[in-house]
Structure formats: structure tokens, C-alpha cells
Amino acid sequence: DVKVTQSSRYLVKRTGEKVFLECVQDMDHENMFWYRQDPGLGLRLIYFSYDVKMKEKGDIPEGYSVSREKKERFSLILESASTNQTSMYLCASSLSRWQGPNQPQHFGDGTRLSIL
Amino acid sequence: AQSVTQLDSHVSVSEGTPVLLRCNYSSSYSPSLFWYVQHPNKGLQLLLKYTSAATLVKGINGFEAEFKKSETSFHLTKPSAHMSDAAEYFCVVRSNSNSGYALNFGKGTSLLVTP
């Protein structure tokens, strides 16, 4: 089974801090994604990556950046945390962009981030 | 752009009765559709996916969904609800925008199962 591991389940940070959320997958997947989940809004895509050192903006990239230095690891960075970034953050991975549109995404358990 | 609308934000059923979670999609061509489930404090798990091979798709835990092009619907059903089915359910369509194979999620339907 695919395992997607997010480094923290719960995180509390202060406004203005630089925050790192880490995600690791163990199945040699090429694609990795970061979403945020808010009540009544479903999941919204922040950033995604198809390969090492490659990144693409999703639907709500403002205030975030990402890093993919190794294939198995995809980091989400909040450059200067703000209270409106309090949310559940979910990481996902899928096999390859060349495997077609029907490949599923595999999700981690999420990081619940609170910005005070 | 592809999108989905989940018609109910909350559904409540009694244990042992049928489950129906409704989803309509919007797509300019044959879509890729999925249903995911999220149990409390957990990540999302794939229930089933529509691959255009068959309009009735069977998933895990007794769930199934029927793709109806004429109605642009992809409703999720289960003949008999179990207490463990209580969770949040997301209907999902593949985005064909700059997000490539990223997914567009519906807002979710919270399923409550009562004894």
C-alpha cells in the first residue's frame, strides 16, 4: 500500500513565523500535491509537482511556496504565517502524469495548523 | 473547466437503510470522476473511480456509483448503511486546467448514520 506521511498531525505557530509542512511518500510517485481543507469549501489545490525541482501553482498559491529537492519529499512553506492560513493541510501523491487521468491520488492524514 | 456539485451538505440515514449521496458534474468532454471518503481526523481514501469502461462502478465497502451522461450525474449509493460509514464524502472530477491531473473537489457531504 502507498504510504503518504505528513510530519505533524497538529501544529501551532504565531503570526509572521515561517512555517514548514513536510510530506513524504514511499511509492516512488512522480506527482505530489498540497491541498488545504476548510469547512464548507472542500479541498483546494495550493501547489503541485510532477518531478524533482519542478512546481506548479494550483488554485490558491498566494502566501505559500513549495520545495521538492527529492522525489519522495514535498514541502509546503508559509513564508509569513497569517491567521487566515489556519486550516487542515493535506498532502497527496499519484503515480505519474503519463499514466493517464484516471489514476487516483493517495492522501496523508493531514496537518491541522493553527496560526495565533 | 470541470467541476462538481454535491447537492446535499448533510445526509442522515438509519443503520440498515439505503444511502444516496448526490453529485452532478460539469464537463465539456468525458470526465474522470472519483468518490473519496474521509473519516474523522484522517486523510482521504479512494472509494471508487469512473474510467468510462462501465457506467456502474463498484467500489470498496459495498459502495457503488452510476455515471449518467444524460443527467450529468455520478451519485453514490449503498444498499444498507453501517455505523462505520459515518464520514465526509467528496465527489471529485479531474481538472483539465493548468493543474494537469490535479483534482477538483466538491464541498463534501457529511453522512450521519443513526442506530
Short mmCIF file of C-alpha atoms in Angstrom, two decimals:
data_model
loop_
_atom_site.label_atom_id
_atom_site.label_comp_id
_atom_site.label_asym_id
_atom_site.label_seq_id
_atom_site.Cartn_x
_atom_site.Cartn_y
_atom_site.Cartn_z
CA ASP A 1 0.00 0.00 0.00
CA VAL A 2 1.04 3.56 -0.67
CA LYS A 3 2.06 5.43 2.42
CA VAL A 4 1.94 9.22 2.49
CA THR A 5 3.29 10.59 5.74
CA GLN A 6 2.89 14.12 6.98
CA SER A 7 5.37 15.05 9.66
CA SER A 8 2.93 16.66 12.10
CA ARG A 9 -0.72 15.99 12.91
CA TYR A 10 -1.14 19.22 14.86
CA LEU A 11 0.91 22.41 14.71
CA VAL A 12 0.53 25.77 16.42
CA LYS A 13 2.51 28.76 15.17
CA ARG A 14 2.46 32.51 15.56
CA THR A 15 1.65 35.21 13.03
CA GLY A 16 4.68 36.15 10.97
CA GLU A 17 6.56 32.92 11.55
CA LYS A 18 7.96 30.90 8.65
CA VAL A 19 6.26 27.50 8.75
CA PHE A 20 7.34 24.26 7.08
CA LEU A 21 4.98 21.35 6.46
CA GLU A 22 6.66 18.15 5.35
CA CYS A 23 5.28 15.27 3.30
CA VAL A 24 6.97 12.01 2.33
CA GLN A 25 5.67 9.20 0.11
CA ASP A 26 7.20 5.75 -0.16
CA MET A 27 5.98 4.51 -3.56
CA ASP A 28 8.26 6.38 -5.97
CA HIS A 29 5.36 8.52 -7.18
CA GLU A 30 6.20 11.35 -9.53
CA ASN A 31 3.23 13.58 -8.71
CA MET A 32 2.75 15.29 -5.38
CA PHE A 33 0.14 17.79 -4.29
CA TRP A 34 -0.67 20.13 -1.41
CA TYR A 35 -4.29 20.99 -0.58
CA ARG A 36 -5.94 22.93 2.18
CA GLN A 37 -9.31 21.85 3.55
CA ASP A 38 -11.77 24.28 5.11
CA PRO A 39 -15.34 23.60 6.28
CA GLY A 40 -17.85 24.16 3.52
CA LEU A 41 -15.16 24.71 0.91
CA GLY A 42 -13.91 21.19 0.30
CA LEU A 43 -10.28 20.79 -0.74
CA ARG A 44 -8.46 23.46 -2.69
CA LEU A 45 -5.18 22.91 -4.51
CA ILE A 46 -2.28 25.08 -3.37
CA TYR A 47 0.70 23.72 -5.34
CA PHE A 48 1.69 20.55 -7.12
CA SER A 49 4.80 18.99 -8.54
CA TYR A 50 5.40 16.48 -11.32
CA ASP A 51 9.09 15.98 -10.77
CA VAL A 52 12.04 16.89 -8.61
CA LYS A 53 12.68 20.64 -8.53
CA MET A 54 9.51 21.20 -10.53
CA LYS A 55 6.48 23.06 -9.15
CA GLU A 56 3.26 24.48 -10.48
CA LYS A 57 0.75 26.81 -8.87
CA GLY A 58 -2.65 25.48 -8.05
CA ASP A 59 -5.79 27.46 -7.39
CA ILE A 60 -4.71 29.30 -4.22
CA PRO A 61 -0.91 29.68 -4.16
CA GLU A 62 -0.77 33.14 -2.58
CA GLY A 63 1.18 33.19 0.67
CA TYR A 64 2.69 29.75 0.06
CA SER A 65 5.72 28.25 -1.62
CA VAL A 66 6.93 24.67 -2.06
CA SER A 67 10.15 22.74 -2.36
CA ARG A 68 10.85 19.38 -3.98
CA GLU A 69 14.52 18.55 -3.70
CA LYS A 70 13.97 14.78 -3.60
CA LYS A 71 11.36 12.70 -5.36
CA GLU A 72 9.83 11.33 -2.18
CA ARG A 73 9.56 14.63 -0.29
CA PHE A 74 7.37 17.66 -0.95
CA SER A 75 7.44 20.58 1.46
CA LEU A 76 4.92 23.37 1.84
CA ILE A 77 6.22 26.68 3.17
CA LEU A 78 4.23 29.50 4.67
CA GLU A 79 6.61 32.42 4.19
CA SER A 80 5.00 34.62 6.84
CA ALA A 81 2.11 32.88 8.54
CA SER A 82 -1.17 34.70 8.92
CA THR A 83 -4.33 33.80 10.82
CA ASN A 84 -6.27 33.16 7.60
CA GLN A 85 -3.90 30.26 6.93
CA THR A 86 -5.29 28.36 9.88
CA SER A 87 -6.57 25.21 8.22
CA MET A 88 -6.18 21.48 7.63
CA TYR A 89 -3.42 20.80 5.12
CA LEU A 90 -3.42 17.58 3.11
CA CYS A 91 -0.62 16.15 1.03
CA ALA A 92 -1.27 13.66 -1.78
CA SER A 93 0.70 11.73 -4.36
CA SER A 94 -0.06 9.85 -7.57
CA LEU A 95 1.96 7.68 -9.88
CA SER A 96 2.84 9.71 -12.96
CA ARG A 97 1.40 12.32 -15.27
CA TRP A 98 1.96 9.85 -18.12
CA GLN A 99 -0.35 7.22 -16.60
CA GLY A 100 -3.48 8.99 -17.72
CA PRO A 101 -6.26 10.88 -15.96
CA ASN A 102 -7.81 8.03 -14.02
CA GLN A 103 -5.01 7.38 -11.58
CA PRO A 104 -6.10 8.02 -8.01
CA GLN A 105 -4.36 10.24 -5.52
CA HIS A 106 -3.22 8.85 -2.18
CA PHE A 107 -3.54 11.14 0.81
CA GLY A 108 -1.75 11.63 4.08
CA ASP A 109 -3.69 12.04 7.33
CA GLY A 110 -3.34 15.81 7.28
CA THR A 111 -1.77 18.51 9.42
CA ARG A 112 -4.09 20.72 11.40
CA LEU A 113 -2.32 24.08 11.55
CA SER A 114 -3.35 26.89 13.86
CA ILE A 115 -1.86 30.37 13.47
CA LEU A 116 -2.25 32.53 16.56
CA ALA B 1 -13.38 23.84 -16.64
CA GLN B 2 -14.52 20.70 -14.92
CA SER B 3 -16.42 20.99 -11.65
CA VAL B 4 -18.73 19.01 -9.40
CA THR B 5 -21.66 19.99 -7.22
CA GLN B 6 -22.66 17.90 -4.24
CA LEU B 7 -26.32 18.55 -3.77
CA ASP B 8 -26.51 17.84 -0.03
CA SER B 9 -24.14 19.10 2.63
CA HIS B 10 -25.58 16.68 5.22
CA VAL B 11 -27.39 13.35 4.88
CA SER B 12 -28.78 11.33 7.77
CA VAL B 13 -29.86 7.70 7.47
CA SER B 14 -30.70 4.91 9.86
CA GLU B 15 -28.45 1.89 10.10
CA GLY B 16 -29.53 -0.77 7.61
CA THR B 17 -31.29 1.66 5.23
CA PRO B 18 -30.03 2.72 1.78
CA VAL B 19 -27.58 5.55 1.27
CA LEU B 20 -27.76 8.05 -1.58
CA LEU B 21 -25.22 10.86 -1.92
CA ARG B 22 -25.83 13.05 -4.93
CA CYS B 23 -23.26 14.59 -7.25
CA ASN B 24 -23.63 16.47 -10.53
CA TYR B 25 -20.67 17.27 -12.71
CA SER B 26 -19.88 19.84 -15.34
CA SER B 27 -17.51 18.87 -18.12
CA SER B 28 -17.09 19.63 -21.77
CA TYR B 29 -15.99 16.10 -22.54
CA SER B 30 -15.98 12.68 -20.93
CA PRO B 31 -14.85 13.31 -17.38
CA SER B 32 -12.74 11.36 -14.95
CA LEU B 33 -14.78 11.08 -11.75
CA PHE B 34 -13.99 9.81 -8.28
CA TRP B 35 -15.58 9.44 -4.86
CA TYR B 36 -13.39 9.79 -1.78
CA VAL B 37 -14.27 9.25 1.87
CA GLN B 38 -12.74 10.98 4.88
CA HIS B 39 -13.21 9.62 8.38
CA PRO B 40 -12.69 11.99 11.31
CA ASN B 41 -9.10 13.14 11.71
CA LYS B 42 -7.95 11.03 8.79
CA GLY B 43 -6.85 11.63 5.23
CA LEU B 44 -8.96 10.88 2.19
CA GLN B 45 -9.44 7.35 0.92
CA LEU B 46 -10.49 6.44 -2.61
CA LEU B 47 -13.89 4.71 -2.73
CA LEU B 48 -14.22 4.28 -6.49
CA LYS B 49 -13.42 5.85 -9.83
CA TYR B 50 -15.17 6.13 -13.19
CA THR B 51 -12.95 5.07 -16.06
CA SER B 52 -15.53 5.03 -18.90
CA ALA B 53 -15.29 1.24 -19.14
CA ALA B 54 -18.64 0.77 -17.41
CA THR B 55 -21.30 3.19 -16.26
CA LEU B 56 -21.92 1.33 -12.99
CA VAL B 57 -18.80 1.43 -10.87
CA LYS B 58 -18.30 -0.74 -7.82
CA GLY B 59 -16.07 0.45 -5.02
CA ILE B 60 -14.94 -0.62 -1.61
CA ASN B 61 -17.14 -1.27 1.43
CA GLY B 62 -20.22 -2.02 -0.68
CA PHE B 63 -20.46 1.41 -2.31
CA GLU B 64 -21.21 1.93 -5.97
CA ALA B 65 -21.87 4.85 -8.30
CA GLU B 66 -23.61 5.17 -11.63
CA PHE B 67 -22.40 7.52 -14.33
CA LYS B 68 -25.36 9.06 -16.18
CA LYS B 69 -24.25 11.27 -19.03
CA SER B 70 -27.78 12.43 -19.87
CA GLU B 71 -28.22 13.71 -16.32
CA THR B 72 -24.56 14.71 -15.78
CA SER B 73 -24.71 12.85 -12.50
CA PHE B 74 -22.49 10.47 -10.58
CA HIS B 75 -24.48 9.58 -7.45
CA LEU B 76 -23.00 7.34 -4.76
CA THR B 77 -25.17 4.59 -3.29
CA LYS B 78 -25.04 1.75 -0.80
CA PRO B 79 -27.89 -0.70 -0.18
CA SER B 80 -27.53 -0.85 3.59
CA ALA B 81 -25.78 1.71 5.78
CA HIS B 82 -23.43 0.67 8.54
CA MET B 83 -22.42 2.76 11.53
CA SER B 84 -18.84 2.78 10.25
CA ASP B 85 -19.99 4.59 7.08
CA ALA B 86 -20.41 7.81 9.02
CA ALA B 87 -17.88 10.16 7.41
CA GLU B 88 -17.41 13.01 4.96
CA TYR B 89 -17.75 12.07 1.28
CA PHE B 90 -16.27 14.00 -1.61
CA CYS B 91 -17.22 13.82 -5.26
CA VAL B 92 -14.21 14.71 -7.40
CA VAL B 93 -13.52 15.45 -11.06
CA ARG B 94 -10.16 15.67 -12.72
CA SER B 95 -9.19 19.20 -13.61
CA ASN B 96 -8.12 19.86 -17.15
CA SER B 97 -6.76 23.32 -16.47
CA ASN B 98 -3.12 24.19 -15.85
CA SER B 99 -3.37 21.81 -12.91
CA GLY B 100 -2.97 18.91 -15.30
CA TYR B 101 -4.11 15.81 -13.48
CA ALA B 102 -4.93 17.58 -10.25
CA LEU B 103 -8.42 17.13 -8.88
CA ASN B 104 -11.38 19.47 -8.33
CA PHE B 105 -13.29 18.56 -5.17
CA GLY B 106 -16.89 19.09 -4.31
CA LYS B 107 -17.65 20.75 -0.98
CA GLY B 108 -18.42 17.43 0.65
CA THR B 109 -21.43 15.61 2.10
CA SER B 110 -21.41 14.65 5.74
CA LEU B 111 -23.11 11.28 6.26
CA LEU B 112 -24.63 10.59 9.66
CA VAL B 113 -25.77 7.05 10.47
CA THR B 114 -28.12 6.62 13.40
CA PRO B 115 -28.81 3.37 15.27
#
